[in-house]
Each structure stands twice: as structure tokens, then as C-alpha cells.
Tab-separated table of C-alpha atoms in Angstrom:
chain	number	residue	atom	x	y	z
A	1	MET	CA	10.081	-23.039	20.329
A	2	ILE	CA	12.661	-20.259	20.301
A	3	GLY	CA	15.986	-21.656	19.257
A	4	ASN	CA	14.449	-24.529	17.295
A	5	HIS	CA	16.755	-24.751	14.314
A	6	ARG	CA	14.014	-26.187	12.119
A	7	ARG	CA	11.661	-23.285	12.651
A	8	LYS	CA	10.430	-21.771	9.364
A	9	VAL	CA	8.118	-18.857	8.638
A	10	LEU	CA	5.852	-18.416	5.612
A	11	VAL	CA	4.355	-14.934	5.155
A	12	VAL	CA	1.426	-14.644	2.747
A	13	GLY	CA	1.117	-10.959	1.894
A	14	LEU	CA	-2.141	-9.748	0.358
A	15	ASP	CA	-2.083	-6.098	-0.595
A	16	CYS	CA	-5.115	-4.083	0.508
A	17	VAL	CA	-7.281	-6.664	2.277
A	18	PRO	CA	-9.971	-5.138	4.512
A	19	PRO	CA	-10.908	-7.024	7.679
A	20	GLU	CA	-14.618	-6.621	7.049
A	21	LEU	CA	-14.355	-8.880	3.988
A	22	LEU	CA	-11.894	-11.571	5.126
A	23	PHE	CA	-12.942	-11.650	8.777
A	24	GLY	CA	-16.563	-10.758	8.120
A	25	GLN	CA	-18.612	-11.177	4.949
A	26	TYR	CA	-16.532	-13.909	3.309
A	27	ARG	CA	-15.046	-15.846	6.229
A	28	ASP	CA	-17.498	-18.747	6.192
A	29	GLU	CA	-16.844	-19.329	2.489
A	30	LEU	CA	-13.049	-19.465	2.886
A	31	PRO	CA	-12.219	-22.769	4.600
A	32	HIS	CA	-8.443	-22.376	4.607
A	33	PHE	CA	-8.345	-18.783	5.831
A	34	ASN	CA	-11.023	-19.728	8.343
A	35	ALA	CA	-9.057	-22.744	9.593
A	36	LEU	CA	-5.958	-20.620	10.163
A	37	MET	CA	-8.043	-18.115	12.107
A	38	ALA	CA	-9.839	-20.812	14.102
A	39	ARG	CA	-6.580	-22.464	15.150
A	40	GLY	CA	-4.328	-19.411	15.352
A	41	LEU	CA	-4.409	-15.726	16.254
A	42	TRP	CA	-6.034	-13.036	14.184
A	43	GLY	CA	-7.070	-9.412	14.224
A	44	GLU	CA	-7.036	-6.048	12.557
A	45	LEU	CA	-3.621	-4.632	11.718
A	46	GLU	CA	-3.259	-0.862	11.975
A	47	SER	CA	-1.417	0.485	8.952
A	48	CYS	CA	1.076	3.311	8.840
A	49	HIS	CA	0.300	6.908	7.850
A	50	PRO	CA	-0.465	7.136	5.012
A	51	PRO	CA	-1.992	3.671	4.566
A	52	ILE	CA	-0.460	3.269	1.129
A	53	THR	CA	1.373	0.292	-0.391
A	54	VAL	CA	4.482	2.444	-0.686
A	55	PRO	CA	5.676	2.847	2.051
A	56	ALA	CA	3.541	0.409	4.098
A	57	TRP	CA	5.257	-2.882	3.198
A	58	SER	CA	8.700	-1.431	3.897
A	59	CYS	CA	7.454	-0.029	7.200
A	60	MET	CA	6.108	-3.472	8.057
A	61	MET	CA	9.318	-5.329	7.286
A	62	ALA	CA	11.660	-2.716	8.793
A	63	SER	CA	9.376	-1.881	11.743
A	64	GLN	CA	10.012	1.809	11.254
A	65	ASP	CA	7.574	4.565	10.354
A	66	PRO	CA	7.504	6.503	7.060
A	67	GLY	CA	9.201	9.497	8.657
A	68	GLN	CA	12.064	7.349	9.877
A	69	LEU	CA	12.384	5.755	6.441
A	70	GLY	CA	11.955	9.145	4.722
A	71	ILE	CA	9.294	7.705	2.397
A	72	TYR	CA	5.970	9.543	2.551
A	73	GLY	CA	4.254	8.029	-0.462
A	74	PHE	CA	4.730	6.619	-3.935
A	75	ARG	CA	6.417	9.838	-5.088
A	76	ASN	CA	8.529	12.001	-2.816
A	77	ARG	CA	10.282	15.311	-3.166
A	78	ALA	CA	13.878	14.692	-4.177
A	79	ASP	CA	14.900	18.199	-3.120
A	80	TYR	CA	13.260	21.543	-2.326
A	81	SER	CA	12.767	22.499	-5.960
A	82	TYR	CA	9.230	22.560	-7.314
A	83	ASP	CA	9.418	19.801	-9.882
A	84	LYS	CA	11.832	17.110	-8.792
A	85	LEU	CA	9.969	14.079	-7.491
A	86	SER	CA	11.384	10.596	-7.153
A	87	ILE	CA	9.523	7.296	-7.112
A	88	ALA	CA	10.225	5.399	-3.918
A	89	THR	CA	11.714	2.230	-5.353
A	90	GLY	CA	13.782	-0.134	-3.265
A	91	ASN	CA	16.712	2.240	-3.651
A	92	ALA	CA	14.877	4.649	-1.332
A	93	VAL	CA	14.700	2.043	1.440
A	94	LYS	CA	17.918	2.389	3.403
A	95	ALA	CA	16.765	0.483	6.480
A	96	GLU	CA	17.397	-3.227	6.900
A	97	ARG	CA	14.322	-5.358	6.527
A	98	VAL	CA	13.602	-8.750	8.004
A	99	TRP	CA	15.171	-10.690	5.156
A	100	ASP	CA	18.380	-8.654	5.462
A	101	LEU	CA	18.673	-9.474	9.148
A	102	LEU	CA	17.833	-13.144	8.616
A	103	SER	CA	20.294	-13.396	5.730
A	104	ARG	CA	23.002	-12.103	8.015
A	105	ALA	CA	21.995	-14.745	10.557
A	106	ASP	CA	22.608	-17.369	7.842
A	107	LYS	CA	18.918	-18.113	7.350
A	108	LYS	CA	17.814	-18.948	3.839
A	109	VAL	CA	15.237	-16.423	2.605
A	110	ALA	CA	12.878	-16.254	-0.357
A	111	VAL	CA	11.232	-12.908	-1.140
A	112	VAL	CA	8.735	-12.652	-3.992
A	113	GLY	CA	6.880	-9.540	-5.069
A	114	VAL	CA	7.181	-7.582	-1.822
A	115	PRO	CA	6.728	-3.863	-2.611
A	116	GLY	CA	9.949	-1.956	-2.124
A	117	THR	CA	12.202	-4.636	-3.598
A	118	TYR	CA	12.949	-3.254	-7.062
A	119	PRO	CA	15.760	-3.255	-7.960
A	120	PRO	CA	16.503	-6.561	-6.214
A	121	ARG	CA	19.342	-6.736	-3.737
A	122	PRO	CA	21.497	-9.719	-2.835
A	123	VAL	CA	20.065	-11.878	-0.060
A	124	ASN	CA	20.972	-15.282	1.301
A	125	GLY	CA	18.509	-16.969	-0.992
A	126	LEU	CA	16.354	-15.490	-3.713
A	127	MET	CA	14.430	-12.329	-4.465
A	128	VAL	CA	11.879	-11.598	-7.192
A	129	SER	CA	11.192	-7.883	-7.206
A	130	CYS	CA	7.892	-6.096	-6.964
A	131	PHE	CA	5.172	-4.262	-8.882
A	132	LEU	CA	7.489	-1.267	-9.369
A	133	THR	CA	9.619	-3.329	-11.754
A	134	PRO	CA	9.418	-1.281	-14.990
A	135	SER	CA	9.597	-4.375	-17.168
A	136	ILE	CA	10.740	-7.951	-16.807
A	137	ALA	CA	13.272	-7.041	-19.500
A	138	ASN	CA	15.058	-5.369	-16.571
A	139	GLN	CA	17.020	-7.423	-14.123
A	140	TYR	CA	14.329	-8.173	-11.566
A	141	THR	CA	15.625	-11.236	-9.743
A	142	HIS	CA	18.401	-12.293	-7.453
A	143	PRO	CA	20.233	-14.326	-8.481
A	144	ALA	CA	20.110	-13.056	-12.042
A	145	GLY	CA	19.679	-16.520	-13.538
A	146	LEU	CA	16.365	-16.922	-11.751
A	147	ARG	CA	14.745	-14.840	-14.477
A	148	ASP	CA	15.184	-17.621	-17.035
A	149	GLU	CA	13.861	-20.197	-14.599
A	150	ILE	CA	10.732	-18.098	-14.031
A	151	ALA	CA	10.188	-17.632	-17.761
A	152	GLY	CA	10.461	-21.376	-18.246
A	153	LEU	CA	7.831	-21.950	-15.575
A	154	VAL	CA	5.192	-19.270	-16.208
A	155	GLY	CA	6.140	-17.620	-19.497
A	156	GLU	CA	5.715	-13.867	-19.173
A	157	TYR	CA	5.759	-13.213	-15.435
A	158	MET	CA	3.394	-10.420	-14.359
A	159	VAL	CA	4.643	-8.095	-11.649
A	160	ASP	CA	1.365	-6.155	-11.819
A	161	VAL	CA	-1.743	-5.530	-13.911
A	162	LYS	CA	-0.657	-2.651	-16.082
A	163	GLY	CA	-3.427	-0.139	-16.665
A	164	PHE	CA	-5.744	-1.535	-14.012
A	165	ARG	CA	-7.752	1.717	-13.960
A	166	THR	CA	-9.948	0.793	-16.907
A	167	GLU	CA	-13.619	0.476	-17.784
A	168	ASP	CA	-12.927	-2.835	-19.516
A	169	LYS	CA	-13.750	-4.907	-16.455
A	170	ASP	CA	-13.778	-8.263	-18.238
A	171	TRP	CA	-10.197	-7.657	-19.404
A	172	LEU	CA	-9.192	-6.491	-15.939
A	173	LEU	CA	-10.638	-9.566	-14.291
A	174	ARG	CA	-8.771	-11.865	-16.688
A	175	GLN	CA	-5.531	-9.998	-16.045
A	176	ILE	CA	-5.901	-10.210	-12.263
A	177	TYR	CA	-6.544	-13.939	-12.341
A	178	GLU	CA	-3.654	-14.539	-14.747
A	179	MET	CA	-1.264	-12.545	-12.562
A	180	THR	CA	-2.363	-14.261	-9.369
A	181	GLU	CA	-2.272	-17.750	-10.857
A	182	LYS	CA	1.278	-17.196	-12.119
A	183	ARG	CA	2.413	-15.803	-8.769
A	184	PHE	CA	1.056	-18.774	-6.819
A	185	ARG	CA	2.482	-21.216	-9.359
A	186	LEU	CA	5.879	-19.593	-8.922
A	187	VAL	CA	5.585	-19.627	-5.138
A	188	ARG	CA	4.711	-23.341	-5.140
A	189	HIS	CA	7.696	-24.006	-7.396
A	190	PHE	CA	10.064	-22.179	-5.051
A	191	LEU	CA	8.582	-23.865	-1.986
A	192	ARG	CA	9.285	-27.226	-3.605
A	193	THR	CA	12.683	-26.582	-5.137
A	194	LYS	CA	14.546	-23.948	-3.083
A	195	PRO	CA	15.939	-24.134	0.418
A	196	TRP	CA	14.263	-21.620	2.709
A	197	ASP	CA	13.764	-20.729	6.335
A	198	PHE	CA	11.835	-17.514	5.680
A	199	PHE	CA	9.498	-17.249	2.698
A	200	MET	CA	7.447	-14.148	1.963
A	201	PHE	CA	5.431	-13.154	-1.052
A	202	VAL	CA	2.919	-10.408	-1.769
A	203	GLU	CA	0.005	-10.718	-4.164
A	204	MET	CA	-1.201	-7.433	-5.724
A	205	GLY	CA	-4.403	-8.846	-7.206
A	206	THR	CA	-6.339	-8.077	-4.021
A	207	ASP	CA	-5.522	-4.387	-4.380
A	208	ARG	CA	-6.341	-4.271	-8.081
A	209	ILE	CA	-9.682	-6.046	-7.730
A	210	HIS	CA	-10.822	-3.734	-4.912
A	211	HIS	CA	-9.954	-0.614	-6.904
A	212	GLY	CA	-11.541	-2.038	-10.028
A	213	PHE	CA	-14.697	-3.674	-8.695
A	214	TRP	CA	-15.705	-2.133	-5.344
A	215	LYS	CA	-18.681	-0.272	-6.786
A	216	PHE	CA	-20.140	-3.551	-8.042
A	217	ILE	CA	-20.296	-5.160	-4.576
A	218	ASP	CA	-21.027	-2.303	-2.176
A	219	PRO	CA	-24.680	-1.134	-2.055
A	220	SER	CA	-23.554	2.082	-0.342
A	221	HIS	CA	-21.255	3.023	-3.248
A	222	ARG	CA	-22.631	5.803	-5.433
A	223	GLY	CA	-21.953	3.707	-8.542
A	224	TYR	CA	-23.613	0.532	-7.293
A	225	GLU	CA	-26.305	-1.062	-9.439
A	226	PRO	CA	-28.308	-3.935	-7.919
A	227	GLY	CA	-28.047	-7.151	-9.832
A	228	ASN	CA	-25.008	-6.094	-11.863
A	229	ARG	CA	-23.075	-8.929	-13.445
A	230	HIS	CA	-19.908	-8.262	-11.451
A	231	GLU	CA	-21.657	-8.344	-8.086
A	232	GLN	CA	-19.798	-11.522	-7.057
A	233	ALA	CA	-16.441	-10.642	-8.648
A	234	ILE	CA	-14.559	-9.879	-5.445
A	235	ARG	CA	-16.215	-12.706	-3.476
A	236	ASP	CA	-15.305	-15.203	-6.215
A	237	TYR	CA	-11.718	-13.955	-6.240
A	238	TYR	CA	-11.410	-14.493	-2.480
A	239	ARG	CA	-12.724	-18.041	-2.946
A	240	TYR	CA	-10.050	-18.559	-5.588
A	241	LEU	CA	-7.385	-17.137	-3.249
A	242	ASP	CA	-8.556	-19.527	-0.563
A	243	ARG	CA	-8.004	-22.496	-2.865
A	244	GLU	CA	-4.522	-21.231	-3.700
A	245	LEU	CA	-3.801	-20.801	0.009
A	246	GLY	CA	-4.964	-24.356	0.624
A	247	GLU	CA	-2.428	-25.671	-1.882
A	248	LEU	CA	0.377	-23.805	-0.122
A	249	LEU	CA	-0.662	-25.048	3.305
A	250	ALA	CA	-0.593	-28.616	2.013
A	251	MET	CA	3.074	-28.152	1.105
A	252	ILE	CA	4.429	-27.019	4.472
A	253	ASP	CA	5.232	-28.985	7.600
A	254	GLN	CA	4.463	-28.625	11.294
A	255	ASP	CA	7.643	-26.621	11.864
A	256	THR	CA	6.336	-23.744	9.749
A	257	VAL	CA	4.583	-20.728	11.207
A	258	VAL	CA	2.140	-19.082	8.782
A	259	LEU	CA	1.327	-15.389	8.754
A	260	VAL	CA	-1.271	-13.838	6.452
A	261	VAL	CA	-0.986	-10.058	6.398
A	262	SER	CA	-2.218	-7.045	4.481
A	263	ASP	CA	-0.607	-3.627	4.500
A	264	HIS	CA	-3.888	-1.701	4.738
A	265	GLY	CA	-7.572	-2.102	4.064
A	266	ALA	CA	-9.987	-0.728	1.500
A	267	LYS	CA	-13.152	1.334	1.522
A	268	LYS	CA	-15.514	2.805	-1.039
A	269	MET	CA	-14.577	6.041	-2.739
A	270	ASP	CA	-17.317	8.678	-2.671
A	271	GLY	CA	-15.557	11.301	-4.776
A	272	GLY	CA	-12.517	13.497	-5.104
A	273	ILE	CA	-11.417	16.904	-3.851
A	274	CYS	CA	-9.416	18.946	-6.340
A	275	ILE	CA	-7.048	20.341	-3.762
A	276	ASN	CA	-5.042	22.553	-6.113
A	277	GLU	CA	-8.255	24.046	-7.500
A	278	TRP	CA	-9.256	24.832	-3.929
A	279	LEU	CA	-5.845	26.395	-3.217
A	280	LEU	CA	-6.171	28.435	-6.428
A	281	GLN	CA	-9.697	29.650	-5.660
A	282	ASN	CA	-8.742	30.577	-2.099
A	283	GLY	CA	-5.658	32.590	-2.976
A	284	TYR	CA	-2.981	30.163	-1.871
A	285	LEU	CA	-1.890	29.164	-5.382
A	286	ALA	CA	-1.281	31.484	-8.353
A	287	LEU	CA	-0.994	30.663	-12.058
A	288	ARG	CA	0.550	32.774	-14.787
A	289	GLU	CA	-1.893	31.215	-17.210
A	290	PRO	CA	-4.825	28.936	-16.334
A	291	PRO	CA	-4.896	25.590	-18.150
A	292	ARG	CA	-7.724	25.144	-20.643
A	293	THR	CA	-8.102	21.446	-19.940
A	294	PRO	CA	-7.491	19.354	-16.813
A	295	THR	CA	-3.736	19.406	-16.339
A	296	ALA	CA	-1.346	17.994	-13.790
A	297	ILE	CA	0.148	20.737	-11.634
A	298	ASP	CA	3.683	19.962	-12.777
A	299	LYS	CA	2.551	20.860	-16.305
A	300	CYS	CA	0.903	24.140	-15.257
A	301	ALA	CA	2.429	27.624	-15.387
A	302	VAL	CA	2.572	28.237	-11.634
A	303	ASP	CA	3.534	31.733	-10.492
A	304	TRP	CA	5.723	30.635	-7.612
A	305	SER	CA	6.435	34.222	-6.569
A	306	LYS	CA	2.761	34.509	-5.531
A	307	THR	CA	2.102	30.934	-4.388
A	308	LEU	CA	1.893	29.993	-0.722
A	309	ALA	CA	1.044	26.302	-1.100
A	310	TRP	CA	0.554	23.490	-3.600
A	311	SER	CA	-0.307	19.843	-3.395
A	312	GLU	CA	0.327	16.449	-4.918
A	313	GLY	CA	-2.813	14.397	-5.369
A	314	GLY	CA	-3.410	10.693	-4.908
A	315	TYR	CA	-5.430	8.675	-2.447
A	316	TYR	CA	-4.415	11.316	0.095
A	317	ALA	CA	-2.994	14.813	-0.357
A	318	ARG	CA	0.549	15.888	0.368
A	319	LEU	CA	0.564	19.646	0.794
A	320	PHE	CA	3.711	21.743	0.579
A	321	LEU	CA	4.291	25.307	1.717
A	322	ASN	CA	6.401	27.732	-0.290
A	323	VAL	CA	8.801	28.913	2.388
A	324	LYS	CA	11.321	31.723	1.979
A	325	GLY	CA	14.865	30.385	2.236
A	326	ARG	CA	13.652	26.804	1.703
A	327	GLU	CA	11.977	26.778	-1.696
A	328	PRO	CA	13.632	28.630	-4.634
A	329	GLN	CA	10.958	31.364	-4.754
A	330	GLY	CA	9.602	30.963	-1.246
A	331	VAL	CA	7.149	33.606	-0.063
A	332	ILE	CA	6.208	32.510	3.476
A	333	GLU	CA	8.509	33.983	6.082
A	334	PRO	CA	9.877	31.220	8.339
A	335	ARG	CA	8.406	33.002	11.356
A	336	ASP	CA	4.951	32.696	9.761
A	337	TYR	CA	5.315	29.019	8.851
A	338	GLU	CA	3.299	27.534	11.720
A	339	ARG	CA	0.623	30.223	11.470
A	340	VAL	CA	0.079	29.582	7.762
A	341	ARG	CA	0.197	25.819	8.256
A	342	ASP	CA	-2.384	26.002	11.058
A	343	GLU	CA	-4.591	28.279	8.960
A	344	LEU	CA	-4.479	25.937	5.992
A	345	ALA	CA	-5.052	22.857	8.121
A	346	ALA	CA	-8.178	24.408	9.620
A	347	GLU	CA	-9.569	25.668	6.316
A	348	ILE	CA	-8.929	22.388	4.490
A	349	ALA	CA	-10.488	20.374	7.304
A	350	ALA	CA	-13.610	22.515	6.893
A	351	ILE	CA	-14.086	21.901	3.145
A	352	PRO	CA	-17.624	20.499	2.861
A	353	ASP	CA	-18.847	17.860	0.449
A	354	HIS	CA	-20.627	18.737	-2.792
A	355	GLN	CA	-23.894	19.258	-0.901
A	356	GLY	CA	-22.381	21.461	1.788
A	357	ARG	CA	-22.258	18.754	4.426
A	358	PRO	CA	-19.258	18.179	6.726
A	359	LEU	CA	-16.756	15.861	5.099
A	360	GLY	CA	-14.846	14.640	8.155
A	361	THR	CA	-11.462	15.421	6.649
A	362	LYS	CA	-8.402	14.630	8.764
A	363	VAL	CA	-5.307	16.819	8.447
A	364	HIS	CA	-2.028	15.537	9.875
A	365	ARG	CA	1.258	17.253	10.622
A	366	PRO	CA	4.105	14.804	9.910
A	367	GLN	CA	5.921	15.805	13.088
A	368	ALA	CA	2.908	14.609	15.079
A	369	LEU	CA	2.754	11.255	13.274
A	370	TYR	CA	6.361	10.127	13.115
A	371	ARG	CA	9.303	9.559	15.411
A	372	ALA	CA	11.515	11.405	12.926
A	373	THR	CA	11.035	13.209	9.619
A	374	THR	CA	13.992	12.338	7.419
A	375	ASN	CA	14.386	13.386	3.785
A	376	ILE	CA	11.702	15.916	2.767
A	377	PRO	CA	8.302	15.400	4.382
A	378	PRO	CA	5.169	17.150	3.154
A	379	ASP	CA	4.054	20.004	5.384
A	380	LEU	CA	0.598	18.449	5.747
A	381	LEU	CA	-0.933	15.052	4.979
A	382	ILE	CA	-4.646	15.238	4.258
A	383	TYR	CA	-7.255	12.450	4.287
A	384	PHE	CA	-10.333	13.934	2.646
A	385	GLY	CA	-13.517	12.565	4.162
A	386	ASP	CA	-11.363	10.226	6.253
A	387	LEU	CA	-10.259	8.647	2.945
A	388	TYR	CA	-13.779	8.151	1.596
A	389	TRP	CA	-12.748	10.921	-0.807
A	390	ARG	CA	-9.500	10.946	-2.688
A	391	SER	CA	-7.229	13.865	-3.451
A	392	VAL	CA	-7.060	15.085	-7.038
A	393	GLY	CA	-4.085	17.252	-7.947
A	394	THR	CA	-5.204	18.234	-11.430
A	395	LEU	CA	-5.912	21.894	-12.230
A	396	GLY	CA	-8.258	23.166	-14.903
A	397	THR	CA	-11.576	21.572	-13.953
A	398	GLY	CA	-12.796	24.734	-12.229
A	399	ALA	CA	-14.522	22.562	-9.643
A	400	ILE	CA	-13.549	21.595	-6.118
A	401	HIS	CA	-15.551	18.367	-6.121
A	402	THR	CA	-15.279	15.681	-8.746
A	403	PHE	CA	-16.597	12.190	-9.289
A	404	ASP	CA	-14.077	11.383	-11.984
A	405	ASN	CA	-10.620	10.143	-11.183
A	406	ASP	CA	-7.830	12.021	-12.967
A	407	THR	CA	-5.849	8.789	-13.273
A	408	GLY	CA	-8.685	6.586	-14.538
A	409	PRO	CA	-11.677	4.692	-13.105
A	410	ASP	CA	-11.191	3.760	-9.465
A	411	ASP	CA	-13.880	2.644	-7.029
A	412	ALA	CA	-12.000	2.353	-3.752
A	413	ASN	CA	-9.639	4.190	-1.477
A	414	HIS	CA	-7.347	2.774	1.160
A	415	ALA	CA	-8.396	2.229	4.769
A	416	GLN	CA	-6.319	2.318	7.933
A	417	GLN	CA	-7.049	-1.233	9.079
A	418	GLY	CA	-5.566	-4.275	7.392
A	419	ILE	CA	-5.462	-7.878	8.603
A	420	LEU	CA	-3.174	-10.354	10.328
A	421	ILE	CA	-3.631	-14.083	10.861
A	422	MET	CA	-0.864	-16.081	12.535
A	423	TYR	CA	-0.827	-19.819	13.024
A	424	ASP	CA	2.050	-21.450	14.896
A	425	PRO	CA	1.585	-25.243	15.027
A	426	ALA	CA	3.805	-25.349	18.120
A	427	GLN	CA	1.799	-22.696	19.933
A	428	PRO	CA	-1.667	-22.503	18.361
A	429	GLY	CA	-3.766	-19.610	19.484
A	430	GLY	CA	-7.134	-21.318	19.580
A	431	GLY	CA	-8.822	-18.725	17.448
A	432	ARG	CA	-8.045	-15.811	19.759
A	433	GLU	CA	-8.669	-12.331	18.370
A	434	ILE	CA	-5.854	-9.910	19.147
A	435	LYS	CA	-6.639	-6.216	19.478
A	436	GLY	CA	-4.283	-3.318	19.009
A	437	MET	CA	-1.816	-4.808	16.519
A	438	SER	CA	0.054	-2.620	14.045
A	439	LEU	CA	2.070	-3.468	10.965
A	440	TYR	CA	5.181	-2.434	12.887
A	441	ASP	CA	4.682	-5.562	15.011
A	442	VAL	CA	5.211	-8.009	12.147
A	443	ALA	CA	9.010	-7.770	11.769
A	444	PRO	CA	9.847	-8.130	15.476
A	445	THR	CA	7.428	-11.057	15.693
A	446	ILE	CA	9.126	-12.852	12.799
A	447	LEU	CA	12.566	-12.288	14.296
A	448	HIS	CA	11.297	-13.580	17.638
A	449	LEU	CA	10.020	-16.752	15.952
A	450	PHE	CA	13.565	-17.368	14.772
A	451	GLY	CA	14.964	-16.744	18.236
A	452	GLN	CA	16.390	-13.369	17.225
A	453	THR	CA	16.201	-10.271	19.383
A	454	PRO	CA	14.616	-7.421	17.402
A	455	PRO	CA	17.082	-4.545	17.022
A	456	PRO	CA	16.310	-1.542	19.238
A	457	HIS	CA	15.356	0.722	16.321
A	458	MET	CA	12.330	-1.462	15.547
A	459	ILE	CA	9.264	0.268	16.949
A	460	GLY	CA	6.812	-2.651	16.963
A	461	LYS	CA	6.100	-5.215	19.650
A	462	ILE	CA	6.173	-8.999	19.515
A	463	ILE	CA	2.764	-10.542	18.882
A	464	ALA	CA	2.056	-13.510	21.119
């Protein structure tokens, strides 16, 4: 079908969908997802490192790794000072993504809610920016007039559930459903009323419901209580998503290829490791004055002249070394850099859990993960307990292990494996499971469906 001028592609992006739920526990209850799988191709989709929304969606649509993009997480060092971090909005993404290439090829594109698209950029079609939009009072659409059209359709458009780390689960559930319903209503409206060859949207509700409700569904979670009243919350939401998907599928024709993708998966969170507390207690980090209450490291009085390393927390840890000639008050001689990095990597990997048992922590050197390391990479990326434990950057607890999240209640961490389903009516896959796919494969595959040759800098392969 390459070269077919009528070929269209619809990408349904679901942030943070784990294969064990969609392909496993829930599949038989999701007739539309199941039908796509049964007729098409499907399989696990390996995420990037780290498996985090930012940068994963941009990696997927540019087919380049985080090191090549120079985006190592939600917040990145803006320079080698100690306190200047920048949020990786769309301005940080310099690489062309699929919709840029298709726009240049005169294809009509529609892009809704894809992380890494705020502020919106001109495309040959429309763009509604993502969950990083500070407020819909900002200009968040292209063209600009689309904002009024959206308001007329859904009222207050929700780019995200603000404050999703909350104990008020009933409120959270209502917010997730409201956001998702508005997003799908908007998508249906655009499908009906706008010209498009390539249409992609990303729904964030899947991510928010996993973080907010995982402990209620997973008997192996430390917070699980049998018979709790939210035990079906995530299952019910997937059933609702399936109905929304069914409405979209009813609107497209036999010239449209459908892809359902997630940027990463999800898994239970067992606890947190206070990495800066560990660095402090082991002599790698020095404070002029210890905080009396739990305090973010950028608010602490760090004695940089005596500090060898510090870390930013999050679902994974980004650890930085204080190198002479690189950081303003660097103390590690450049000749000792690899020795200190190796020493820290080994010691951190050996941190046990709260009962002294091995944690299974994975410590990565960016140079071993990426084809390039542009901008300012961390010196180490750390997955505590293989991401069953999160990283906590706060100082002042006095403890290495914690079961409280310093940014609010959160039940789940991210997992390396996401999902992909692809159904091409012209070349159905017959329900074949594909092994070994990565999110880098998505962009070249989409370009191939349009008869375009993926540019040589794309690192993924074409899925067929």
C-alpha cells in the first residue's frame, strides 16, 4: 500500500499502559482493543532510558534516544551551576518529529496532547499542546483560533489532572474521567471536522489512574486491602477507554491504519530511597546546616566545597558529580572522575532494602545507554529496586528508606515495557505477536506507511 495517496494513520497514545493489564488481565473485557489485537499486530514496546513520559514521547516520535535529544528527564540541568534546572518543554525538543516531516511532505496532521508539544509549533494542520501547558489561558493551540473552538465544544479543556497525588480518591477519579471524556470528545470533533492524513493524540488519564489507584488493585502492593471499594477502579477505567476507542474506530475508514501505543508501563511502588540522605550519611554530600524538616536539596545549605555528589529525585535518580573545572566549586579531580563514579555506582547498587535484603538496583552510565550525550547528562542514572522503589531527593528525614512520597501519595512507578497494537486493514496481521519492538520503531513505521523513507538519523526499525 506504499504510495497510496489515501493512506491515513491514527495513533492512539495512552500514557503509561502496562502490557500485563491490556494484553493480560483485562484483554477479554475490552472488545475493541481485543479486536485490533486479534486482527493486527501487537506486542510489548521497550521504552527509552529512563522510561519517563518526558522524554519518552519525543523519543518515540523523533526516533532518537534521550542522549541524542539532550533530554534526560522532566527537569534537566541548564548549565553546570548547582541550581539552574529547566523543565523540558517542547522548546527543548530540537529534533524533527513525525508530524514535522509529514507536514513538510504536505500531509495534513492533527496532534492533540502529545507530551513535548507545549508551546505549540506551526504544523500543516492543527496542534493542541500537552500536559505541560501551564494554563489554558496561555496560547496552547495552533492555529491560535482553535482555542475558542475547543472552549465552545468542551468548556474548560483539561490538559491534565492538576494535583493528582492526593488522598481524595473520589475527587481524583472524577477528574480523570472528566479529562478523558473531554479529550475523546475533542478528538471525535476533529476527526469529523478537520482534514487529516496523520492524527495522533495522547491520553494522560491512564498514567494518573495507575499512580493514584495501583495499591487498590494489586494484592502484592504493601498498601493493598482486600475488598477495598476502589478494587475495580482501574479495570472499570479500561472498560470505559475501550468504549471510547470503539467510537473512534467507527468513525474511520478502511484506508486508515490504527496504532495504539504507550510510552512505558507501570509497576507497583514498594518504597523510596532517600538518595541525598544516603550521600550525606556516607560522606559524599556535606551541609553547612542540616534542615530541621524534610527539605528539597535546592533549598538546603549545601557545602559545595566538601561535596562530591548530589542527586535529583523522582521515579529514578539522576546523580551528579562535583568535578573540579566543571562545577563552580568542583572537588573531584578530572583524573579521579571515573574512579569516583565507579565507586559510587557500586555502593549505590549495594544499598539494601529496609530489612537488609538485596534491592536489585540498576545503575546506568549515560555513555553506555545512548548514542550521544548532548546538553548536560547526569553522571549516573539509578533505578532503585529496578524501579520498584522510587528515588527521593529530599533531605532532613534522617532515614534512607521511606514509604512516604515527598511529592504526595503515589502507588506506582514506571516500567520499561509499554504496548503497541497496529492494525492495517490493507495488511492485517492476523493477531501476530511481535517481539523485540522499541518505541524508536514507531516513527519510522509511520513514515513507511506514508511511503516515506525514514531519515538516516532515526534509530528505530520499521515494524511489519
